[in-house]
mmCIF file of C-alpha atoms and ligand atoms in Angstrom:
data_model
loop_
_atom_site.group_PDB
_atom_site.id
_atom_site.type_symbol
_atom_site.label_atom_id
_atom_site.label_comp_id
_atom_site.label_asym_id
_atom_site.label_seq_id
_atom_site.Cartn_x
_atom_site.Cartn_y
_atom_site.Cartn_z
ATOM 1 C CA UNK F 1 -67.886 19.161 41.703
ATOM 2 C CA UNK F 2 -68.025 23.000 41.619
ATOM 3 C CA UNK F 3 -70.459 24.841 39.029
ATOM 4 C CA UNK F 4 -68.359 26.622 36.174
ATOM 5 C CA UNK F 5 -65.791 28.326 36.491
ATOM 6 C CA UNK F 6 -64.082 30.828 34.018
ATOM 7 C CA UNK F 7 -60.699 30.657 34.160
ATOM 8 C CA UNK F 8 -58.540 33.089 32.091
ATOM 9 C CA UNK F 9 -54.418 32.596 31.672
ATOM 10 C CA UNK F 10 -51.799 36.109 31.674
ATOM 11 C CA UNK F 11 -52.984 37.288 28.158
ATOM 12 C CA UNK F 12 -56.997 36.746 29.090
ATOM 13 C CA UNK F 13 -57.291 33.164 27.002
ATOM 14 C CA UNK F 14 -59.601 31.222 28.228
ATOM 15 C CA UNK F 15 -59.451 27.217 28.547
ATOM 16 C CA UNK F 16 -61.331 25.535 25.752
ATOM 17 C CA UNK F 17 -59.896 22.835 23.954
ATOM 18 C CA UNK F 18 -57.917 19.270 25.713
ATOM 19 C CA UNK F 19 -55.321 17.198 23.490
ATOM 20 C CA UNK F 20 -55.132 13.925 25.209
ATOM 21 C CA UNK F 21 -51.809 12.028 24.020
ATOM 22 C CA UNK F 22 -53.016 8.227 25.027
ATOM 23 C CA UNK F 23 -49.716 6.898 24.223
ATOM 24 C CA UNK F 24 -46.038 8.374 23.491
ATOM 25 C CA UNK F 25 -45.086 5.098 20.941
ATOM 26 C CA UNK F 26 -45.626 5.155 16.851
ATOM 27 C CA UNK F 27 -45.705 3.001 14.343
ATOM 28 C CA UNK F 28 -44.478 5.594 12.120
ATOM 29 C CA UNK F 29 -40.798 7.615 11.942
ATOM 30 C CA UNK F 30 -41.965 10.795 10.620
ATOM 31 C CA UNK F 31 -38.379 12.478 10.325
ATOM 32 C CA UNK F 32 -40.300 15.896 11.258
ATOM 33 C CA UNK F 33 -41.422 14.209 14.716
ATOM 34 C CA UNK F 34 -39.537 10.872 16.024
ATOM 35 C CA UNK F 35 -36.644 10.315 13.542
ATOM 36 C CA UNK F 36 -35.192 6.871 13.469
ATOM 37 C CA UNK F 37 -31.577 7.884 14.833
ATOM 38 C CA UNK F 38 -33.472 9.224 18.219
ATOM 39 C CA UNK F 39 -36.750 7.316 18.328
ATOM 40 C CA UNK F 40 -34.513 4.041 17.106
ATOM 41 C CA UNK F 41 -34.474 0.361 19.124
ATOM 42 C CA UNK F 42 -32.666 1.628 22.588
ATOM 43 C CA UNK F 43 -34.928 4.525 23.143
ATOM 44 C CA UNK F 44 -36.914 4.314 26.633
ATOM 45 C CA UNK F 45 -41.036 4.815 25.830
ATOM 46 C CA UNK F 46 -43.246 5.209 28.963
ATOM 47 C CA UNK F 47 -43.783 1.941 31.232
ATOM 48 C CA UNK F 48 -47.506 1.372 31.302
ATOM 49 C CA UNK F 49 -47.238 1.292 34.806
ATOM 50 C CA UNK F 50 -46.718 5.164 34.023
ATOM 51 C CA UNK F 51 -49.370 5.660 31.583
ATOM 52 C CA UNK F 52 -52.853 7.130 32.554
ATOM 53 C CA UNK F 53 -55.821 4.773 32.360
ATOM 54 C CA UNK F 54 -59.174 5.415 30.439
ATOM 55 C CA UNK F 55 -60.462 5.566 34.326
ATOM 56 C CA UNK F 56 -57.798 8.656 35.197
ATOM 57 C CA UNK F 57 -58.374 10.069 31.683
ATOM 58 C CA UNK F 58 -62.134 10.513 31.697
ATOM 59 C CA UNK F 59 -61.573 12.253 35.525
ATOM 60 C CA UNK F 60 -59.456 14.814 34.048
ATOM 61 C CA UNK F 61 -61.943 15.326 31.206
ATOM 62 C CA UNK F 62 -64.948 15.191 33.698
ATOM 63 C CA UNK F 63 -62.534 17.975 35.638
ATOM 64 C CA UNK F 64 -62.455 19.931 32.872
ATOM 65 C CA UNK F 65 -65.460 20.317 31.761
ATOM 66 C CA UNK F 66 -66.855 22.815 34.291
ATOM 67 C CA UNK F 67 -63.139 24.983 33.768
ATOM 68 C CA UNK F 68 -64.145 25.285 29.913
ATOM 69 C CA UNK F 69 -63.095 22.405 28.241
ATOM 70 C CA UNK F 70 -65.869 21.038 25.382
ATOM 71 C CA UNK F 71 -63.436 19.488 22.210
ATOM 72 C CA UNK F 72 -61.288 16.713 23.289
ATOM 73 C CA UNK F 73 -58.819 15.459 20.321
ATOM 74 C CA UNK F 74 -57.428 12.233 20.916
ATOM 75 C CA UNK F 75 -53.750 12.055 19.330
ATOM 76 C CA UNK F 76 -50.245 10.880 20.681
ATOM 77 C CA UNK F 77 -47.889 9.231 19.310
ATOM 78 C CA UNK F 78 -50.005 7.119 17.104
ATOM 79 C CA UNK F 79 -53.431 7.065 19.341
ATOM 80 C CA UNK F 80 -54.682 3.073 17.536
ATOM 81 C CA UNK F 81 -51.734 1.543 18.995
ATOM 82 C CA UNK F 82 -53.100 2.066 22.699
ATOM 83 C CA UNK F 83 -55.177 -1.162 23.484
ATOM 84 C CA UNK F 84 -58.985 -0.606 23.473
ATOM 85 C CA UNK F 85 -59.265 2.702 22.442
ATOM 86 C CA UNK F 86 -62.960 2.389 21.533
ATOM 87 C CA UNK F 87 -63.183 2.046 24.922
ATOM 88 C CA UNK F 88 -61.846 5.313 26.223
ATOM 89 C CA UNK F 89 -64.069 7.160 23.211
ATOM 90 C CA UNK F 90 -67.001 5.580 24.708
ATOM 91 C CA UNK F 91 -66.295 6.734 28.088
ATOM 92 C CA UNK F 92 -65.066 9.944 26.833
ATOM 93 C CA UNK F 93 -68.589 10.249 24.503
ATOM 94 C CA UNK F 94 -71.298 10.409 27.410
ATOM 95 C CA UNK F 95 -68.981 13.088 29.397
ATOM 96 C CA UNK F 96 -72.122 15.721 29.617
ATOM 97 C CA UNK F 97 -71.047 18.810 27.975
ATOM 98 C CA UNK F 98 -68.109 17.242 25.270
ATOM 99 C CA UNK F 99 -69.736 18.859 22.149
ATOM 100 C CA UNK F 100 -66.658 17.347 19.904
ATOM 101 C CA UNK F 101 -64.629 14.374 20.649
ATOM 102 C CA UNK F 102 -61.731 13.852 17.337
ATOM 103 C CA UNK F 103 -58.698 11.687 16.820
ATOM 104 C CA UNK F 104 -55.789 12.546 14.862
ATOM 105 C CA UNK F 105 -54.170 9.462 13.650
ATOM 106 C CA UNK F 106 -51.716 8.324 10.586
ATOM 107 C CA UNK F 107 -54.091 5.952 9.026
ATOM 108 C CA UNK F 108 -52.267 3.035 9.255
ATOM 109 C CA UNK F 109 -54.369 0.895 11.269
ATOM 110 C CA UNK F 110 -57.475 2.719 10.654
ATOM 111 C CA UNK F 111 -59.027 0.110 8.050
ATOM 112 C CA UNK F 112 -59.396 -2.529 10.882
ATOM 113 C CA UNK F 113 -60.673 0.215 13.721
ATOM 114 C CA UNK F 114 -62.874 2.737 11.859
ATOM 115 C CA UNK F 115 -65.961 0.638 12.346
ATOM 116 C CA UNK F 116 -65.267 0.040 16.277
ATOM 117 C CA UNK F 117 -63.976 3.871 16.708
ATOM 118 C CA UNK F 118 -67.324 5.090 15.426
ATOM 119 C CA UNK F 119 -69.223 2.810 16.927
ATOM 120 C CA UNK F 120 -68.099 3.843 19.974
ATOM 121 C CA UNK F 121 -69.221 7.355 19.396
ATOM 122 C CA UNK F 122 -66.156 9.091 17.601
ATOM 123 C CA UNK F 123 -67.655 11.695 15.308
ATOM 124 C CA UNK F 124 -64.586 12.890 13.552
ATOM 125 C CA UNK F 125 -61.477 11.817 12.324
ATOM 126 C CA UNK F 126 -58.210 13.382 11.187
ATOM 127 C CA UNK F 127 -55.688 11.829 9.216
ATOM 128 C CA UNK F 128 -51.965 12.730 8.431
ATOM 129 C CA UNK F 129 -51.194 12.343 4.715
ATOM 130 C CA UNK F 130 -48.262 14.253 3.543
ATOM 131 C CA UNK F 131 -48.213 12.567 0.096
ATOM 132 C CA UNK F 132 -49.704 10.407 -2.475
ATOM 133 C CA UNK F 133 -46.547 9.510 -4.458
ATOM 134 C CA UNK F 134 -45.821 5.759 -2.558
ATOM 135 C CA UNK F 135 -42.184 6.869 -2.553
ATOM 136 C CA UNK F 136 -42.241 10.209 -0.938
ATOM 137 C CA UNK F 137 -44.818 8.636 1.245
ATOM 138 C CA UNK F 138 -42.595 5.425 2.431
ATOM 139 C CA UNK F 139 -39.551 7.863 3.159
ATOM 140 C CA UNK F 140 -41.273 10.588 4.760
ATOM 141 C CA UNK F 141 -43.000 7.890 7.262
ATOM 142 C CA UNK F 142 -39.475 6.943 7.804
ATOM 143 C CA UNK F 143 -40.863 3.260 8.290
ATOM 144 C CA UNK F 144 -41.722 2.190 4.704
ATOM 145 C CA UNK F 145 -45.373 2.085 5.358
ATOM 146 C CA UNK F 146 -47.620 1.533 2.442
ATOM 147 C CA UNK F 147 -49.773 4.409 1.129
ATOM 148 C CA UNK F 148 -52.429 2.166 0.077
ATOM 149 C CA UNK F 149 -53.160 0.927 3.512
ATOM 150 C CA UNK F 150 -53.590 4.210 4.740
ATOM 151 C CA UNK F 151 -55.768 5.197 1.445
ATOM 152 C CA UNK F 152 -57.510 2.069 2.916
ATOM 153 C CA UNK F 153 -58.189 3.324 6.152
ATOM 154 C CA UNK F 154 -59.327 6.991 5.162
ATOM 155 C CA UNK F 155 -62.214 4.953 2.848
ATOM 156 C CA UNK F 156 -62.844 2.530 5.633
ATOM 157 C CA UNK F 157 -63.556 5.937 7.559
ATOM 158 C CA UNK F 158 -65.619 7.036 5.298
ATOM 159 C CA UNK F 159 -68.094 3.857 5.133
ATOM 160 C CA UNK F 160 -67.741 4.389 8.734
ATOM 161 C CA UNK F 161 -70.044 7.703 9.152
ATOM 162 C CA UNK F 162 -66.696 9.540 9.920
ATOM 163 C CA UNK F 163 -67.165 12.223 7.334
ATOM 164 C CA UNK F 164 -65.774 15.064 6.881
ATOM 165 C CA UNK F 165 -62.374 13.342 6.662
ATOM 166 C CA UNK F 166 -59.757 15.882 7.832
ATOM 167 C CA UNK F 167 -56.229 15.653 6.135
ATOM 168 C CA UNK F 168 -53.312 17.126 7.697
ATOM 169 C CA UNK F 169 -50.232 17.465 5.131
ATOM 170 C CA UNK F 170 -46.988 18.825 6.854
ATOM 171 C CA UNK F 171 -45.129 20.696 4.037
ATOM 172 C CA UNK F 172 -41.666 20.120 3.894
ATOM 173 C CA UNK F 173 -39.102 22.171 1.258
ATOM 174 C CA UNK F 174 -37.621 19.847 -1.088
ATOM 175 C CA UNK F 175 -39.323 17.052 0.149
ATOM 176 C CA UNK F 176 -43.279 16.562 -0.315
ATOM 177 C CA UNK F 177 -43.713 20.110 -2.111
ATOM 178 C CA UNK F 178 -43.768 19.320 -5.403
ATOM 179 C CA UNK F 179 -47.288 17.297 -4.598
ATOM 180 C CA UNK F 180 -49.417 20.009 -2.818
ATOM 181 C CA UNK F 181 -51.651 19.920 -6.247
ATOM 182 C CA UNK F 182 -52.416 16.333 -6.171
ATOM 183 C CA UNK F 183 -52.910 15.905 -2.828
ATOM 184 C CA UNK F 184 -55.524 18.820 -3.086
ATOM 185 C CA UNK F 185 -57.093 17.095 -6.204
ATOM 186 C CA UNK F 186 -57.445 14.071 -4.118
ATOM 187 C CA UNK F 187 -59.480 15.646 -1.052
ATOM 188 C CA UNK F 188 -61.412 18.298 -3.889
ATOM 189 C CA UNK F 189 -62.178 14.206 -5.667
ATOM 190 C CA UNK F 190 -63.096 13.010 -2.614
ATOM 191 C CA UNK F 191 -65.250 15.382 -0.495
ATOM 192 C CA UNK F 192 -62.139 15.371 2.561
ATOM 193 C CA UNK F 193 -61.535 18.194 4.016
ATOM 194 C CA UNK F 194 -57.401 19.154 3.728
ATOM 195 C CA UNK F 195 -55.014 21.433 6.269
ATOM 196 C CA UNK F 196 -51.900 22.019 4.882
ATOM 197 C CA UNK F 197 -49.379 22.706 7.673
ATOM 198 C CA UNK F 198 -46.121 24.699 8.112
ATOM 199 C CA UNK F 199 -43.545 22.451 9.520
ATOM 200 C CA UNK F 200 -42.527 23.492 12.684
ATOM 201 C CA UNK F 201 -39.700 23.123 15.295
ATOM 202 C CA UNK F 202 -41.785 21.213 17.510
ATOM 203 C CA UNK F 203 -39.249 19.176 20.304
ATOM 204 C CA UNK F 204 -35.619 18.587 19.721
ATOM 205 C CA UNK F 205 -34.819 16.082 17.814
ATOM 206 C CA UNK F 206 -35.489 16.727 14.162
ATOM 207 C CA UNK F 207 -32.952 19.532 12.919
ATOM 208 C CA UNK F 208 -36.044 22.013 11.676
ATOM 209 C CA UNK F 209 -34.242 24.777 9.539
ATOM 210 C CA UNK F 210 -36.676 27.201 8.561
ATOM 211 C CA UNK F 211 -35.530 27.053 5.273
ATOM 212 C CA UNK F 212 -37.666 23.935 4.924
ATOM 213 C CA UNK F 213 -40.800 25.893 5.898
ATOM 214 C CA UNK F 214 -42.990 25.998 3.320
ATOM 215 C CA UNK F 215 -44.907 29.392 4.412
ATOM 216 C CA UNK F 216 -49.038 29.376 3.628
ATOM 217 C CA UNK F 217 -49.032 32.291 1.358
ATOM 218 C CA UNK F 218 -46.825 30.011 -1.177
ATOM 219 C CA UNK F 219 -49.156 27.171 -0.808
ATOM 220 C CA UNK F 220 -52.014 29.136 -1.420
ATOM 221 C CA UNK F 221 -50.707 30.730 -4.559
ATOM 222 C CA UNK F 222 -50.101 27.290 -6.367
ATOM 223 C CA UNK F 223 -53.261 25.865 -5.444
ATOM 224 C CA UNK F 224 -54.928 29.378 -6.224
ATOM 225 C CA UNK F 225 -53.150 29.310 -9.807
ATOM 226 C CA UNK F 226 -55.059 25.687 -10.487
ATOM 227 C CA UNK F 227 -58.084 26.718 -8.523
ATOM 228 C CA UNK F 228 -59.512 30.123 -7.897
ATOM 229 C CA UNK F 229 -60.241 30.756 -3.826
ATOM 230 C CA UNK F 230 -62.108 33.017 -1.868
ATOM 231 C CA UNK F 231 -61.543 33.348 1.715
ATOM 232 C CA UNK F 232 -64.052 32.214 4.923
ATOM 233 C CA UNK F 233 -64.197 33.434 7.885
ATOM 234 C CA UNK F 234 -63.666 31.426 10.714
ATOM 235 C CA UNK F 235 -65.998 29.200 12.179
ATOM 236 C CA UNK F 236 -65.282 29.805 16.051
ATOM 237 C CA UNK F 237 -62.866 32.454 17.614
ATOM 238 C CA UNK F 238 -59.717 30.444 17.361
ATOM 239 C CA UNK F 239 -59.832 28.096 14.955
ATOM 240 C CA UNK F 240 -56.419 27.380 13.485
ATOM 241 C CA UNK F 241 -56.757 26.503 10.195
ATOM 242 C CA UNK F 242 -57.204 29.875 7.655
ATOM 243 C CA UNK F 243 -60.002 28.388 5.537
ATOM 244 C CA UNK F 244 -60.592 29.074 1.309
ATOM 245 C CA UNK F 245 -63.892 27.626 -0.266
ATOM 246 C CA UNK F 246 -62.863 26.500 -3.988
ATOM 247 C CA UNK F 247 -65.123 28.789 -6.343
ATOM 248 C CA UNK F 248 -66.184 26.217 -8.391
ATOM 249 C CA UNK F 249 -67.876 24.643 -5.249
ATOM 250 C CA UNK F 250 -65.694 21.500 -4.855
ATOM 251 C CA UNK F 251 -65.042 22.038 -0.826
ATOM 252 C CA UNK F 252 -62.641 23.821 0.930
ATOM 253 C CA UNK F 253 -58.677 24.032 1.264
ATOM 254 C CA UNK F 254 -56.837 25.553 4.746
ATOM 255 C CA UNK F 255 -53.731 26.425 6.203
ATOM 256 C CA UNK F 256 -52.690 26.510 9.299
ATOM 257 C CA UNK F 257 -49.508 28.873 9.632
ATOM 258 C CA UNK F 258 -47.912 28.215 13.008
ATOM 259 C CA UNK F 259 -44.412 29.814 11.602
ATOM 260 C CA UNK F 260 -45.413 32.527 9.530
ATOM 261 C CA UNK F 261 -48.679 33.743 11.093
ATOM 262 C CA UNK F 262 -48.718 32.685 14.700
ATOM 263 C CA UNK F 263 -51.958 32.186 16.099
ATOM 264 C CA UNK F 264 -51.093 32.241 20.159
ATOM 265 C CA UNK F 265 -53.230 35.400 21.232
ATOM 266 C CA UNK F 266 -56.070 32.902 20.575
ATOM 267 C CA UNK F 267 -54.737 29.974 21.851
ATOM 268 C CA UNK F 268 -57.179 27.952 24.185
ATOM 269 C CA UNK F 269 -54.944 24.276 24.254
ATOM 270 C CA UNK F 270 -54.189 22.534 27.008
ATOM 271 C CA UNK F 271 -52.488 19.041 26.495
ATOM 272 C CA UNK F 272 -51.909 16.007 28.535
ATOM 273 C CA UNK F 273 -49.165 13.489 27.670
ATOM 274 C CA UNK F 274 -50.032 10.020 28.064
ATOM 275 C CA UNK F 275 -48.531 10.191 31.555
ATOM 276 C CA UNK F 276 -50.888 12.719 32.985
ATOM 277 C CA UNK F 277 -48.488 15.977 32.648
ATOM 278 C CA UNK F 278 -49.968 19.193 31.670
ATOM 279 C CA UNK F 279 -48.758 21.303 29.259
ATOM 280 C CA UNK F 280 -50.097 24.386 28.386
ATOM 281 C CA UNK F 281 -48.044 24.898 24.888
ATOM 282 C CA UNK F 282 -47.079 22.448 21.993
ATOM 283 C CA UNK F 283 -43.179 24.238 22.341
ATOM 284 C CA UNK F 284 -43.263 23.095 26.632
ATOM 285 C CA UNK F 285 -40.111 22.632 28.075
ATOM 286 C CA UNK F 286 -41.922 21.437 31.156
ATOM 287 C CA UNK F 287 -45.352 19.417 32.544
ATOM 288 C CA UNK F 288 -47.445 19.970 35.630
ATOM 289 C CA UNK F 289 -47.642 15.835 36.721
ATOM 290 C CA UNK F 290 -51.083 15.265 37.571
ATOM 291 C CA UNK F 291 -50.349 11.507 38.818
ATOM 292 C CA UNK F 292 -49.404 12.582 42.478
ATOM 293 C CA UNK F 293 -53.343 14.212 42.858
ATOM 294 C CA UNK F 294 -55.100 11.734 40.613
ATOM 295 C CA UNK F 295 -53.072 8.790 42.575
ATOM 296 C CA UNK F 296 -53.719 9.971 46.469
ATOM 297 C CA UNK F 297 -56.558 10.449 48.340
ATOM 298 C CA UNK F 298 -57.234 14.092 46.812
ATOM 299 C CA UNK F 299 -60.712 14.621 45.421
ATOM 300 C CA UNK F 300 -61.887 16.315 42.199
ATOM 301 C CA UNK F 301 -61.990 19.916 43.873
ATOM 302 C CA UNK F 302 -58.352 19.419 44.975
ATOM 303 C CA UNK F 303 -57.886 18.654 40.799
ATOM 304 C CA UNK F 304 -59.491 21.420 39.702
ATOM 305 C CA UNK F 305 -57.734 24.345 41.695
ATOM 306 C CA UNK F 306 -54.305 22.524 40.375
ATOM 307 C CA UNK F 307 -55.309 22.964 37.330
ATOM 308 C CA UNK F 308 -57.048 26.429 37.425
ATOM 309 C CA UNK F 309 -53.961 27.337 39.086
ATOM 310 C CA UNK F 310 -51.554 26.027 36.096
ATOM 311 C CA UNK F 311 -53.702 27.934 33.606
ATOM 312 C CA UNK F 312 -54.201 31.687 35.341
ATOM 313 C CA UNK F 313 -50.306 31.114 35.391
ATOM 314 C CA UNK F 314 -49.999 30.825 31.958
ATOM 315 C CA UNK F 315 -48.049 33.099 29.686
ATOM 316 C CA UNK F 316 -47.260 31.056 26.598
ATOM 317 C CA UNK F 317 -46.465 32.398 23.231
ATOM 318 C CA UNK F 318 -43.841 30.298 21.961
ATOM 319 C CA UNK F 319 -44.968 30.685 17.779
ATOM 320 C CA UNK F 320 -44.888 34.352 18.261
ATOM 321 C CA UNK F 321 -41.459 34.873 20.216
ATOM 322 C CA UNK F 322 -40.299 32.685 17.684
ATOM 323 C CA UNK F 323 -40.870 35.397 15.062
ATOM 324 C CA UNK F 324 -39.500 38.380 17.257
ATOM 325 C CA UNK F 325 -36.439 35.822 17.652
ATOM 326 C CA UNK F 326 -36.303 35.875 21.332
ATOM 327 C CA UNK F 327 -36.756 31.412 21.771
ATOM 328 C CA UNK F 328 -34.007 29.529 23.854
ATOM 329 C CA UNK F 329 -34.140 27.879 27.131
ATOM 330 C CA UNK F 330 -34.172 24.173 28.191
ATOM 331 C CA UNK F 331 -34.870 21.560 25.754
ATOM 332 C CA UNK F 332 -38.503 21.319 24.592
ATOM 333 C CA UNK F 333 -40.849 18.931 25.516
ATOM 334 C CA UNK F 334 -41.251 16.034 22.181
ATOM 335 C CA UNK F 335 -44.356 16.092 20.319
ATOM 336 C CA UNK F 336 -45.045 12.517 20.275
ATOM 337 C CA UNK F 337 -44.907 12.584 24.150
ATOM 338 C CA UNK F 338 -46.968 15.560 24.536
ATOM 339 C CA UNK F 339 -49.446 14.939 22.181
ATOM 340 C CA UNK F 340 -50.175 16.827 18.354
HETATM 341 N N1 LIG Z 1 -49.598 9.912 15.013
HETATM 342 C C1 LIG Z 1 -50.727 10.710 14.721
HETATM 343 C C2 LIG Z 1 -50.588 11.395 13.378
HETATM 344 O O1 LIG Z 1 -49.467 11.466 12.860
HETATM 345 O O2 LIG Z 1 -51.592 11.857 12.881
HETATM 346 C C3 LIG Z 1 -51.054 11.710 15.791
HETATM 347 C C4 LIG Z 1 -49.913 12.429 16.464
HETATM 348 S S1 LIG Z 1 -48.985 13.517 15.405
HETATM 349 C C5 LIG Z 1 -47.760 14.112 16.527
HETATM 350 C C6 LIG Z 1 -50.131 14.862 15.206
HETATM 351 C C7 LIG Z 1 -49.874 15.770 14.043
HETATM 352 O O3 LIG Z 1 -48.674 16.479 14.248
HETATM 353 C C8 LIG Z 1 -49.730 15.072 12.701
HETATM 354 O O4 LIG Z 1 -50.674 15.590 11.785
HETATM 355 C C9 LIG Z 1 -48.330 15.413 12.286
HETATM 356 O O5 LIG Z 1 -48.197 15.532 10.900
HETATM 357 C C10 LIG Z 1 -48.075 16.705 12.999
HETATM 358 N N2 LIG Z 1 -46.651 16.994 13.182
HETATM 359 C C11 LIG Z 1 -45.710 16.207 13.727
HETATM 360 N N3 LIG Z 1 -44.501 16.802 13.714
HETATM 361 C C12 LIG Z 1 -44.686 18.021 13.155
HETATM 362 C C13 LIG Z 1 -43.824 19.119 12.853
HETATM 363 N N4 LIG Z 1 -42.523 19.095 13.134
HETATM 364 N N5 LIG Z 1 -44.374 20.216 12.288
HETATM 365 C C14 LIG Z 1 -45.702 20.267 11.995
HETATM 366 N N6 LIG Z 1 -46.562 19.276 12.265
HETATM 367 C C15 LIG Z 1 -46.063 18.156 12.821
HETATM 368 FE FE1 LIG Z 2 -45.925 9.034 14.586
HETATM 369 FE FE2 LIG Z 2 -47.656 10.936 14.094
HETATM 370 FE FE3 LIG Z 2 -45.185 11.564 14.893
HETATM 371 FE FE4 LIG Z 2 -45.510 10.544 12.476
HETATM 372 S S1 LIG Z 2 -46.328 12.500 13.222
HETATM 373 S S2 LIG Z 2 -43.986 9.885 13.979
HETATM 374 S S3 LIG Z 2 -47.215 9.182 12.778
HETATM 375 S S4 LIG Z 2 -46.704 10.502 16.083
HETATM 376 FE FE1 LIG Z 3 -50.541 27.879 21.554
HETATM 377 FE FE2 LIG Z 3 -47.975 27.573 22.202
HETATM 378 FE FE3 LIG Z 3 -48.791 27.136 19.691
HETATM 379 FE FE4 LIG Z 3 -48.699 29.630 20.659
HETATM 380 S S1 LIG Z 3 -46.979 28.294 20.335
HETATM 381 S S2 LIG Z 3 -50.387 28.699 19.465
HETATM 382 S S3 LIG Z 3 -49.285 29.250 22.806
HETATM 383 S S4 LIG Z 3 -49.403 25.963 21.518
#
């Protein structure tokens, strides 16, 4: 392989940070990502025979690496349903110069693969938990799945040395609002670290009105009105999240405001969907398919200029044409394809 290389896309961001989607099913119908009446019984998922294996996905990481890349998240679709993922963390663990592997997942099978997934060298785990009434929890899953089980799995994480638990709530008008307060007594109770997040119109298939945007500066306010908050500053140049420290010293709260505070002048993403395309923005309306290089004869070099070339090309700002009102074009990519 070359020696490093510093690659910077059209507004001078450099590459820092891979999302590996390792599979594009769910167990889960989140309305705000694969509702039912799209993501139902006739809907076509990837063929395995189209899938990347942990062999192709470490290359790409390994790739990386030298281009910038040093925090891999593992996500997806719902990452524990892909067979032996311990086994791709493991791989993905030794890769020198990784400093931070995650894995975003929705809990539900965490209880029986916390031990294994740390084990195996995962550090880090984030959870989605949008509510802790069993109700709004069953519908908004869109599946029925039981809020205990996940409650299950975030403790099982915990016995697991996977601590700081992260919890990612997606706030939703009318639907998982009126909880905010409990679920941030639950992670203050706890010692997990929560992200609210603004619901976004991520994909095609959901309806997102951006009436149902819950912006940051409301969330803050209730939770500032129980709590009193003082601002952090951010840990790396970057980060997402807008972090508060409780004053009372019982953790920290964030938000990440994709809709009402885009964050794309520091956006350092790259993602690849479970089927080795590259997309360089969570609102892609097209991949870069990596399968015809990593399938041939081509060699790692060959990989790396493809890539280096994808990113100098890169111009995305989806979030923040969004709120100058200039978005359209061809359909957008689906999150659960692309990877969260
Ligand atoms: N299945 C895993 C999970 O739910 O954690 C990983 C993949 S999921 C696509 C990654 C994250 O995206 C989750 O935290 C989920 O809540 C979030 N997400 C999905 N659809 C969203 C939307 N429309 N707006 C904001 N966040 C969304
Ligand atoms: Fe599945 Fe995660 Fe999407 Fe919900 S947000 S449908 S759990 S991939
Ligand atoms: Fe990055 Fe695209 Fe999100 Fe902007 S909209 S922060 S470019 S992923």
């Amino acid at each position: 392989m070359t020696g490093p290389v510093q690659v910077l896309d059209q507004l001078s961001r450099p590459l820092r940070d891979l999302r590996v989607s390792v599979t594009d099913r769910c167990n889960f119908r989140c309305q705000y990502c694969m509702p039912r009446e799209v993501f139902g019984p006739g809907f076509r998922f990837l063929p395995r025979s189209e899938v990347l294996t942990f062999e192709e996905v470490e290359r790409v990481v390994r790739v990386l690496v030298p281009l910038g890349v040093s925090k891999v998240r593992l996500t997806g679709g719902e990452p524990l349903l892909r067979r032996d993922l311990p086994l791709l963390v493991r791989q993905l663990s030794s890769v020198p110069g990784i400093r931070d592997l995650a894995l975003t997942t929705n809990g539900l099978l965490l209880g029986r693969m916390a031990d294994h997934l740390a084990e195996a060298g995962l550090r880090r785990v984030t959870v989605s938990l949008d509510s802790l009434d069993p109700a709004v929890f069953a519908e908004m899953n869109g599946v029925g799945a039981r809020l205990d089980v996940v409650v299950a799995g975030i403790e099982a994480a915990v016995r697991a040395g996977l601590r700081p638990v992260k919890l990612n709530c997606v706030v939703r008008r009318g639907l998982n609002d009126a909880g905010l307060l409990e679920l941030a007594a639950f992670a203050r109770d706890q010692g997990h670290v929560l992200r609210f997040i603004e619901y976004m119109d991520v994909g095609e298939s959901h309806g997102w009105r951006l009436d149902e945007v819950v912006p940051s500066s409301e969330v803050l306010e209730r939770i500032g009105e129980r709590w009193e908050l003082a601002p952090e500053s951010p840990t790396y140049p970057g980060e997402v999240a807008s972090r508060y420290r409780y004053r009372d010293g019982a953790g920290e709260v964030g938000v990440i405001s994709s809709v009402s505070q885009p964050f794309c002048g520091a956006c350092t993403r790259l993602r690849l969907s479970a089927d080795g395309h590259l997309h360089t923005c969570l609102f892609s309306r097209g991949g870069t398919d990596l399968r015809p290089t990593l399938r041939s004869t081509s060699g790692d070099l060959q990989l790396s200029q493809l890539v280096q070339g994808l990113w100098r090309r890169r111009s995305d700002r989806y979030s923040e044409e969004r709120a100058q009102g200039v978005v359209g074009g061809p359909p957008k990519v689906e999150m659960s394809y692309l990877g969260g």
